[in-house]
PDB file of C-alpha atoms and ligand atoms in Angstrom:
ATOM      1  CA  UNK A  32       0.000   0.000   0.000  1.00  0.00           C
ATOM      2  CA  UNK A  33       2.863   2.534   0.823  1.00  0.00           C
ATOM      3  CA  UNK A  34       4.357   2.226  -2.986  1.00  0.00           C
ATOM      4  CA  UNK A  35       1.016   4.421  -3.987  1.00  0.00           C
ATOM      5  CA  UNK A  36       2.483   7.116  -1.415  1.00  0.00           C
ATOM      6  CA  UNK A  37       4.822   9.500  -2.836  1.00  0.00           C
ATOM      7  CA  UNK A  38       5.958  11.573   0.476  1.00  0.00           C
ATOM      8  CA  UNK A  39       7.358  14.832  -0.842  1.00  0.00           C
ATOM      9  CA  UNK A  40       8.740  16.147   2.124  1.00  0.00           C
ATOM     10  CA  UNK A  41       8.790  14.948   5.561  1.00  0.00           C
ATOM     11  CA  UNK A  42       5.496  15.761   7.413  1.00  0.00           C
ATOM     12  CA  UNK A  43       4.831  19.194   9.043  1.00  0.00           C
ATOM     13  CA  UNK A  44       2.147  18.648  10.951  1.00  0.00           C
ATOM     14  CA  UNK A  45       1.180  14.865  10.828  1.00  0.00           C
ATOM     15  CA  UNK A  46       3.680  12.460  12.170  1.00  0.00           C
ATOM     16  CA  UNK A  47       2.779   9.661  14.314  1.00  0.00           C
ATOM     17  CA  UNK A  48       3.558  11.680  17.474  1.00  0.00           C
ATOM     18  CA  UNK A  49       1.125  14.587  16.594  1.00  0.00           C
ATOM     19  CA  UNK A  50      -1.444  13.375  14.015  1.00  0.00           C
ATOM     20  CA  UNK A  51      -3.497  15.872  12.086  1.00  0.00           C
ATOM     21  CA  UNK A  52      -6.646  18.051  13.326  1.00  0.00           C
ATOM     22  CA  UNK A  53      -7.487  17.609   9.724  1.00  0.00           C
ATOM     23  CA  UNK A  54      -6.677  16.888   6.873  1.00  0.00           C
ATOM     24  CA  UNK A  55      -7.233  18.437   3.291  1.00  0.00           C
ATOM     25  CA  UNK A  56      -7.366  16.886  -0.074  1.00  0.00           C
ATOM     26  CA  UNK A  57      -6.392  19.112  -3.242  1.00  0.00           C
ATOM     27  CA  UNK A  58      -5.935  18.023  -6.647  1.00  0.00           C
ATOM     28  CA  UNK A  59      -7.689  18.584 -10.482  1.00  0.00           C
ATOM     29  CA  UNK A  60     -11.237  18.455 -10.706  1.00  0.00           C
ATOM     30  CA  UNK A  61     -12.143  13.902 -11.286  1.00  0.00           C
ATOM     31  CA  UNK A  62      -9.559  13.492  -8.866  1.00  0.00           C
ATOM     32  CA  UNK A  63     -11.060  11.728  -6.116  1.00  0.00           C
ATOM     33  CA  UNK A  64     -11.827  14.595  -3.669  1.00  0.00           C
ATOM     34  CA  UNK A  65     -14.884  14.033  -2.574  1.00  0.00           C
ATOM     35  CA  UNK A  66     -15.615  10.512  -2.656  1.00  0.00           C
ATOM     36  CA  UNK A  67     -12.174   9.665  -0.977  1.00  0.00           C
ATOM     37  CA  UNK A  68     -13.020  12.369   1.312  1.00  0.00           C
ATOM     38  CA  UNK A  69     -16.198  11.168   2.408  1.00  0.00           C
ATOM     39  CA  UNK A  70     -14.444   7.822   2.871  1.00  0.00           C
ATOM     40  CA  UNK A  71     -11.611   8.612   4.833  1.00  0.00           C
ATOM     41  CA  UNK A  72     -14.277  10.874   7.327  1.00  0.00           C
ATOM     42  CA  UNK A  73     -16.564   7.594   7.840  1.00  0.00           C
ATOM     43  CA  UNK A  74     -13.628   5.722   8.561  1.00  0.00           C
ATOM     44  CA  UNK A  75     -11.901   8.244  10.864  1.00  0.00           C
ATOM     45  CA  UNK A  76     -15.202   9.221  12.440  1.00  0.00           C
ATOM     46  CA  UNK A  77     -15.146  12.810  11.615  1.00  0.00           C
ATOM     47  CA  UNK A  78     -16.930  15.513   9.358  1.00  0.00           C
ATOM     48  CA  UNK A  79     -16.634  15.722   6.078  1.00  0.00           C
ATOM     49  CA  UNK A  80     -16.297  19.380   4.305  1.00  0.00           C
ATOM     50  CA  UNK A  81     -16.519  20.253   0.427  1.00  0.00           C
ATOM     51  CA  UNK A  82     -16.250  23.678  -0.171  1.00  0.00           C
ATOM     52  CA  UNK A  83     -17.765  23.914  -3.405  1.00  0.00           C
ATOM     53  CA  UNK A  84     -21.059  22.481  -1.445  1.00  0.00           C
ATOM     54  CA  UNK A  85     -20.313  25.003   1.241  1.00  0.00           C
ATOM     55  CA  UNK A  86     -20.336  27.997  -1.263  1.00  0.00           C
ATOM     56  CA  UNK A  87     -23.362  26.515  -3.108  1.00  0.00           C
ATOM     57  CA  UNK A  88     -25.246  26.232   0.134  1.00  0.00           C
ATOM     58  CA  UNK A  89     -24.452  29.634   1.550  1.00  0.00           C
ATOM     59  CA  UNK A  90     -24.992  31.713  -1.327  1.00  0.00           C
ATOM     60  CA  UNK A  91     -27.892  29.291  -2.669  1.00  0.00           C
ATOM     61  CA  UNK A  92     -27.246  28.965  -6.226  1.00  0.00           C
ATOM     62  CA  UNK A  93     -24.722  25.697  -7.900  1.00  0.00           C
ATOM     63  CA  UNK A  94     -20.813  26.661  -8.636  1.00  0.00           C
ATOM     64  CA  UNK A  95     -21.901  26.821 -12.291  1.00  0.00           C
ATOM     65  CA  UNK A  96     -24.847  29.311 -11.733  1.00  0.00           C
ATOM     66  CA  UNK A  97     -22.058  31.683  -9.661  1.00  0.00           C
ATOM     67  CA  UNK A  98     -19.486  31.267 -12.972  1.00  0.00           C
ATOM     68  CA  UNK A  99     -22.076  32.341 -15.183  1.00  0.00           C
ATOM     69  CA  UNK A 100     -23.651  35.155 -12.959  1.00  0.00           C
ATOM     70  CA  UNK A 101     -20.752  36.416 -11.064  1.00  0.00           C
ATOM     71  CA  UNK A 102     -17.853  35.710 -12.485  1.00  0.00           C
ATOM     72  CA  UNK A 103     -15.190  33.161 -11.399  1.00  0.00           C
ATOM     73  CA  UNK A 104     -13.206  35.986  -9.583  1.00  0.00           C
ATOM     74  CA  UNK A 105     -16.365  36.284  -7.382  1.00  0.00           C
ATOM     75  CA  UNK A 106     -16.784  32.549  -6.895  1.00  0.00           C
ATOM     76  CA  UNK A 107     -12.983  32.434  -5.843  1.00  0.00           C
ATOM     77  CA  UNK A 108     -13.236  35.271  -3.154  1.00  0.00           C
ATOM     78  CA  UNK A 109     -16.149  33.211  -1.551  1.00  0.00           C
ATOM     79  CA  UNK A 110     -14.327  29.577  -2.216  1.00  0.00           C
ATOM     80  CA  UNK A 111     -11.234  31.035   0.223  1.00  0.00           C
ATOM     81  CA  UNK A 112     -13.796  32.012   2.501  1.00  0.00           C
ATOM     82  CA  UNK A 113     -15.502  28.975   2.774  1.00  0.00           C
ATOM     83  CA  UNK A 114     -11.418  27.564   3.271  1.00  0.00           C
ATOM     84  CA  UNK A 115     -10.541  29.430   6.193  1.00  0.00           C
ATOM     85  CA  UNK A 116     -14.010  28.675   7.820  1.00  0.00           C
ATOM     86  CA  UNK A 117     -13.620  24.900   7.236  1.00  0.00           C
ATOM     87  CA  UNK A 118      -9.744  24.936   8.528  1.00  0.00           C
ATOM     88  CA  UNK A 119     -11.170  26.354  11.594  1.00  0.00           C
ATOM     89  CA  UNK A 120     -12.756  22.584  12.230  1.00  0.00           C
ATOM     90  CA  UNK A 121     -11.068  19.976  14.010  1.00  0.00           C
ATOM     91  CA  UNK A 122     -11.198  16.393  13.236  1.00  0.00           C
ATOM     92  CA  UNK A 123     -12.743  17.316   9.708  1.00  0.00           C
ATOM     93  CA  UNK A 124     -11.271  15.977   6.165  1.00  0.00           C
ATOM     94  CA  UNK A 125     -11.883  18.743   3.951  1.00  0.00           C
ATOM     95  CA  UNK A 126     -12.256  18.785   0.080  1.00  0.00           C
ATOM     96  CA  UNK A 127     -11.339  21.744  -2.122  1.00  0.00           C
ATOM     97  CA  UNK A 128     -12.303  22.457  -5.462  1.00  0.00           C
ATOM     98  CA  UNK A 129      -9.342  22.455  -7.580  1.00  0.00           C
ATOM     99  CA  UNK A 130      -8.744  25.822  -8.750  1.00  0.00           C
ATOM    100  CA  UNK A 131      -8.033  26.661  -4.702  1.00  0.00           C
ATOM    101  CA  UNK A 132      -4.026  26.251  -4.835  1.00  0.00           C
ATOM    102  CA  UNK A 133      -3.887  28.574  -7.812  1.00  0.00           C
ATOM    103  CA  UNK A 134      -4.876  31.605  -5.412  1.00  0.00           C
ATOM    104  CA  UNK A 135      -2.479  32.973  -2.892  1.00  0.00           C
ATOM    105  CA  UNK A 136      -4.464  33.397   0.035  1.00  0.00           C
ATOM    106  CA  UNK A 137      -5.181  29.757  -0.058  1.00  0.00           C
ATOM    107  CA  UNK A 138      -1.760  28.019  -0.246  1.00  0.00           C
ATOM    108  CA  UNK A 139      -0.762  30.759   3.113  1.00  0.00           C
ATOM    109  CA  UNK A 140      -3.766  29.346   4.708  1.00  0.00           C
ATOM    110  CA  UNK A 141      -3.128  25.704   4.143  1.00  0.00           C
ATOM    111  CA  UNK A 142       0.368  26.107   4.449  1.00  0.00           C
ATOM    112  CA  UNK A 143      -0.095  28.123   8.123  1.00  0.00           C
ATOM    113  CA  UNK A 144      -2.815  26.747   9.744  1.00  0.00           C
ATOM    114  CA  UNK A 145      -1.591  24.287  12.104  1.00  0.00           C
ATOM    115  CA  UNK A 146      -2.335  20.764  12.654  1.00  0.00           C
ATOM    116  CA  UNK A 147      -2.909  20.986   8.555  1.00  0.00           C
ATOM    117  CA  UNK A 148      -2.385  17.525   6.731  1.00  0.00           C
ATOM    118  CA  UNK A 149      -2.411  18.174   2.432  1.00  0.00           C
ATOM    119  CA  UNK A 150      -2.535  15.779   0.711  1.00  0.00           C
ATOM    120  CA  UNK A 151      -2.560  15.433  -3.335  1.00  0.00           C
ATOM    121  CA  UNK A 152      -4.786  13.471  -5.326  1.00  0.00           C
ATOM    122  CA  UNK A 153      -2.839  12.865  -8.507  1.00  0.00           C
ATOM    123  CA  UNK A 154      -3.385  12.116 -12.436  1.00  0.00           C
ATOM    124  CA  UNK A 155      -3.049  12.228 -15.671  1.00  0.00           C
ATOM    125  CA  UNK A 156      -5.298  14.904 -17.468  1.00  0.00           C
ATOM    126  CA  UNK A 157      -6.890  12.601 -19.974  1.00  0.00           C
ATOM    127  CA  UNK A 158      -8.031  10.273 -17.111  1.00  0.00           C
ATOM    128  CA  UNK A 159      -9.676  13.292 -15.233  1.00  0.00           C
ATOM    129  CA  UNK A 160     -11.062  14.913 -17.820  1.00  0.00           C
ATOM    130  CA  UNK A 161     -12.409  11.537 -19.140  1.00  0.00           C
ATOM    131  CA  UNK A 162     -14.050  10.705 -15.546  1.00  0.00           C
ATOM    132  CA  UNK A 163     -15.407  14.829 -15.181  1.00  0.00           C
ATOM    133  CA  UNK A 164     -16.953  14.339 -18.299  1.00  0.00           C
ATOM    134  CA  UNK A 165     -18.163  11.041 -18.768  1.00  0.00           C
ATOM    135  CA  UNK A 166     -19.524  11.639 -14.952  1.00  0.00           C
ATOM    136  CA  UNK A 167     -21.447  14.690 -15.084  1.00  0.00           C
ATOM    137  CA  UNK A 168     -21.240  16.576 -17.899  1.00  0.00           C
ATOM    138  CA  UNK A 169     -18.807  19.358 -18.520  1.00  0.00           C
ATOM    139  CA  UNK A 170     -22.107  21.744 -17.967  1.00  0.00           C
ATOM    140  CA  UNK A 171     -21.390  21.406 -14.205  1.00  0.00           C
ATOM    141  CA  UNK A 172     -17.646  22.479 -14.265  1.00  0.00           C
ATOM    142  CA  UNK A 173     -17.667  25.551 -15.987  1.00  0.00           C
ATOM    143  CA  UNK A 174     -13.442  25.164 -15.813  1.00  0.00           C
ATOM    144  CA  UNK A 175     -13.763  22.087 -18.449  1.00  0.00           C
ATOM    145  CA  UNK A 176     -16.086  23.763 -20.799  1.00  0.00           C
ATOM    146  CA  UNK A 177     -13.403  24.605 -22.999  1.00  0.00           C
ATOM    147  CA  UNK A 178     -10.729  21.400 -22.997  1.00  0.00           C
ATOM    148  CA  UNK A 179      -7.497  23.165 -24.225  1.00  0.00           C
ATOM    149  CA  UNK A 180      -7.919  25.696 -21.795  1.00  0.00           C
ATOM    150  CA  UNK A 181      -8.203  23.063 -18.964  1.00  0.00           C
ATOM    151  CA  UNK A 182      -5.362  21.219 -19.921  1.00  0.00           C
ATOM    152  CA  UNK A 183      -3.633  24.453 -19.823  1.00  0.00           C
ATOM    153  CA  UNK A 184      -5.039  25.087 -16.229  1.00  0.00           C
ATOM    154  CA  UNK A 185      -4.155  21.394 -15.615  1.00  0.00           C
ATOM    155  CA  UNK A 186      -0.367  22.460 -16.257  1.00  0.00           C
ATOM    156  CA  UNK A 187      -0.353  25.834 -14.109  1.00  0.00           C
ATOM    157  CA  UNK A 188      -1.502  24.146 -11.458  1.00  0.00           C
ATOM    158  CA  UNK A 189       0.457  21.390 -11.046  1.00  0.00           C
ATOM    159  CA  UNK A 190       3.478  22.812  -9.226  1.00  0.00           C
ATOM    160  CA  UNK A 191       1.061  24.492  -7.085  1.00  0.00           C
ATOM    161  CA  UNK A 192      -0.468  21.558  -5.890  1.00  0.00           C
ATOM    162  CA  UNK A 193       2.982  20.233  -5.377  1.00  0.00           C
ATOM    163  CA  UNK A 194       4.233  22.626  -3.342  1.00  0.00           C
ATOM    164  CA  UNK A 195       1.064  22.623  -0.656  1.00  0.00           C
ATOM    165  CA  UNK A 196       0.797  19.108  -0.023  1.00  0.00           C
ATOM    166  CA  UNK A 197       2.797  16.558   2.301  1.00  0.00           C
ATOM    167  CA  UNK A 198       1.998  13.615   0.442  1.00  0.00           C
ATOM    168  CA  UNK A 199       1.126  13.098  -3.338  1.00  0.00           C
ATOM    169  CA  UNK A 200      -0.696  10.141  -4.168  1.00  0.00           C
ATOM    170  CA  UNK A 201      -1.174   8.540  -7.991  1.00  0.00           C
ATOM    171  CA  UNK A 202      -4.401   7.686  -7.928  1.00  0.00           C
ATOM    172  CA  UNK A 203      -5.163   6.529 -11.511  1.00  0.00           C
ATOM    173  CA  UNK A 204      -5.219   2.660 -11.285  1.00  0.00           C
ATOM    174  CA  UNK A 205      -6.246   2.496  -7.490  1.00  0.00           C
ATOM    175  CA  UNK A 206      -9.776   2.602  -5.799  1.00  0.00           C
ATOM    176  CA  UNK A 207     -11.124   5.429  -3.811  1.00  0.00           C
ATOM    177  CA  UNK A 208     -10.812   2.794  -0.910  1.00  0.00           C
ATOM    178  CA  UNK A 209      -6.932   2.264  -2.272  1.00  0.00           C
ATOM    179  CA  UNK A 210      -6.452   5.538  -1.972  1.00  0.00           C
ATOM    180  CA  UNK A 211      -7.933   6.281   1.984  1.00  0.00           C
ATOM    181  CA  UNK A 212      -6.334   3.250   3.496  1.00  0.00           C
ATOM    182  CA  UNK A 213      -2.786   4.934   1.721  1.00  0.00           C
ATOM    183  CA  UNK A 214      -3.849   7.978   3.072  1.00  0.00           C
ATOM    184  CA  UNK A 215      -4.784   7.072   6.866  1.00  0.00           C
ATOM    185  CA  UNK A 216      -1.611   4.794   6.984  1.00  0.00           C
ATOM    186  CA  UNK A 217       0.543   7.689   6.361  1.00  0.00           C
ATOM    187  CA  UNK A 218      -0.980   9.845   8.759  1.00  0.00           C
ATOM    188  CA  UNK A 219      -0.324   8.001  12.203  1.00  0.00           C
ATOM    189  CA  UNK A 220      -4.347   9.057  13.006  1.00  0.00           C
ATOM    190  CA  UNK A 221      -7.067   6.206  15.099  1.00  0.00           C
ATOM    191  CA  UNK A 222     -10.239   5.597  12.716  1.00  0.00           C
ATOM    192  CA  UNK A 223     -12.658   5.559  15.443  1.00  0.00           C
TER     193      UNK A 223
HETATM  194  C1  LIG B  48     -12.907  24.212 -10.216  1.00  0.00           C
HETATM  195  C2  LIG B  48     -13.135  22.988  -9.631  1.00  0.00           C
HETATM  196  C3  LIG B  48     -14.447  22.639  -9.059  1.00  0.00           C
HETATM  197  C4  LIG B  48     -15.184  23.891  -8.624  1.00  0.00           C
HETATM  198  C5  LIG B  48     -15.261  24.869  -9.748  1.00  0.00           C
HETATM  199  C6  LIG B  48     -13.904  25.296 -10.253  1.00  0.00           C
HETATM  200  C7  LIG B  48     -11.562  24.459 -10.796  1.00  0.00           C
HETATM  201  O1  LIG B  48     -14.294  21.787  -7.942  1.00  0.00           O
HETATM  202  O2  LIG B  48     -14.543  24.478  -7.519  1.00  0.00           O
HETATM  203  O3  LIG B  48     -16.042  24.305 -10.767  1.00  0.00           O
HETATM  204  O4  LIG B  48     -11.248  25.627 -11.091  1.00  0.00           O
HETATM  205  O5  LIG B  48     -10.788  23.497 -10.941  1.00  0.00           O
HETATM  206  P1  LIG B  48     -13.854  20.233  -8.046  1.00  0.00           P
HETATM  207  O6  LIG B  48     -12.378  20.178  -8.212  1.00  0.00           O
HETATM  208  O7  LIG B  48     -14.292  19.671  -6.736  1.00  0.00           O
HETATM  209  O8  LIG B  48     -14.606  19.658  -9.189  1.00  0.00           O
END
């Protein structure tokens, strides 16, 4: 199980002696945020935070509605929000969407927030493009509308999402449940 864990650096803020107070996922949109999220949280016993469904909920109108009515600039101002609310939580695995580690604010708030465990949910474009799409419909992320341009995004991103997380995991021929069980082996936290 370890061989899917690439370990970056050493650990900041999750070692075996101090495990996390939570732990955030990152990565391209089909990555495996939210389903391995919600997985890892029932098997650790704690909540489970998206923040696209946190934005939706408290400004009451889907993450494509907000693109098309507010802009993305907009969307982004209230996505960081949502961030530093949900990294106020304890025992919470927390889901971001994956434009997040593109923006300033948000890398100094994952990076500084203590107790902070990132990890990144790694693959190929094709493969997460293919499993957006084939999914849901590029309708609901307005980001893979246009494919060329989210390739490019794809690209720009990737040494963001790098440099945030702990841990990078290659998720591509493993399971959501692959994935967790790599994840909560690394992390030296109890599932409850
Ligand atoms: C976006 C990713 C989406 C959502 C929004 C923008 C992006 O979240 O935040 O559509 O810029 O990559 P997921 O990564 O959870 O799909």
């Amino acid at each position: 199980m370890t061989t899917l864990l690439e370990t970056s650096t050493p650990l900041r803020s999750a070692t075996a002696a101090t495990p996390p107070a939570r732990i955030v996922l990152i990565g391209f949109m089909g990555a495996g945020k939210s389903t391995v999220g919600r997985l890892l949280a029932m098997q650790l016993g704690w909540q489970f935070i998206d923040t696209d469904t946190c934005v939706e909920e408290r400004h009451g109108c889907t993450v494509a509605e907000m693109f098309a009515l507010n802009g993305e600039a907009a969307f982004r101002q209230r996505e960081s929000a949502e961030l530093a609310r949900a990294l106020g939580r304890q025992h919470a695995v927390i889901a971001v969407g994956g434009g997040a580690p593109e923006i300033l604010t948000n890398r100094l708030l994952l990076e500084q927030t203590p107790g902070t465990a990132v990890v990144f949910l790694d693959a190929p474009f094709p493969v997460l493009f293919d499993r957006c799409v084939l999914q849901e419909g590029a309708a609901v992320r307005p980001v893979l509308m246009d494919a060329s341009a989210a390739e490019l995004r794809f690209q720009a991103r990737a040494p963001f999402y790098r440099r945030c997380a702990q841990h990078s995991i290659l998720t591509e021929r493993h399971t959501p449940g692959d994935t967790a069980a790599c994840i909560l082996s690394s992390m030296g936290v109890d599932r409850t």
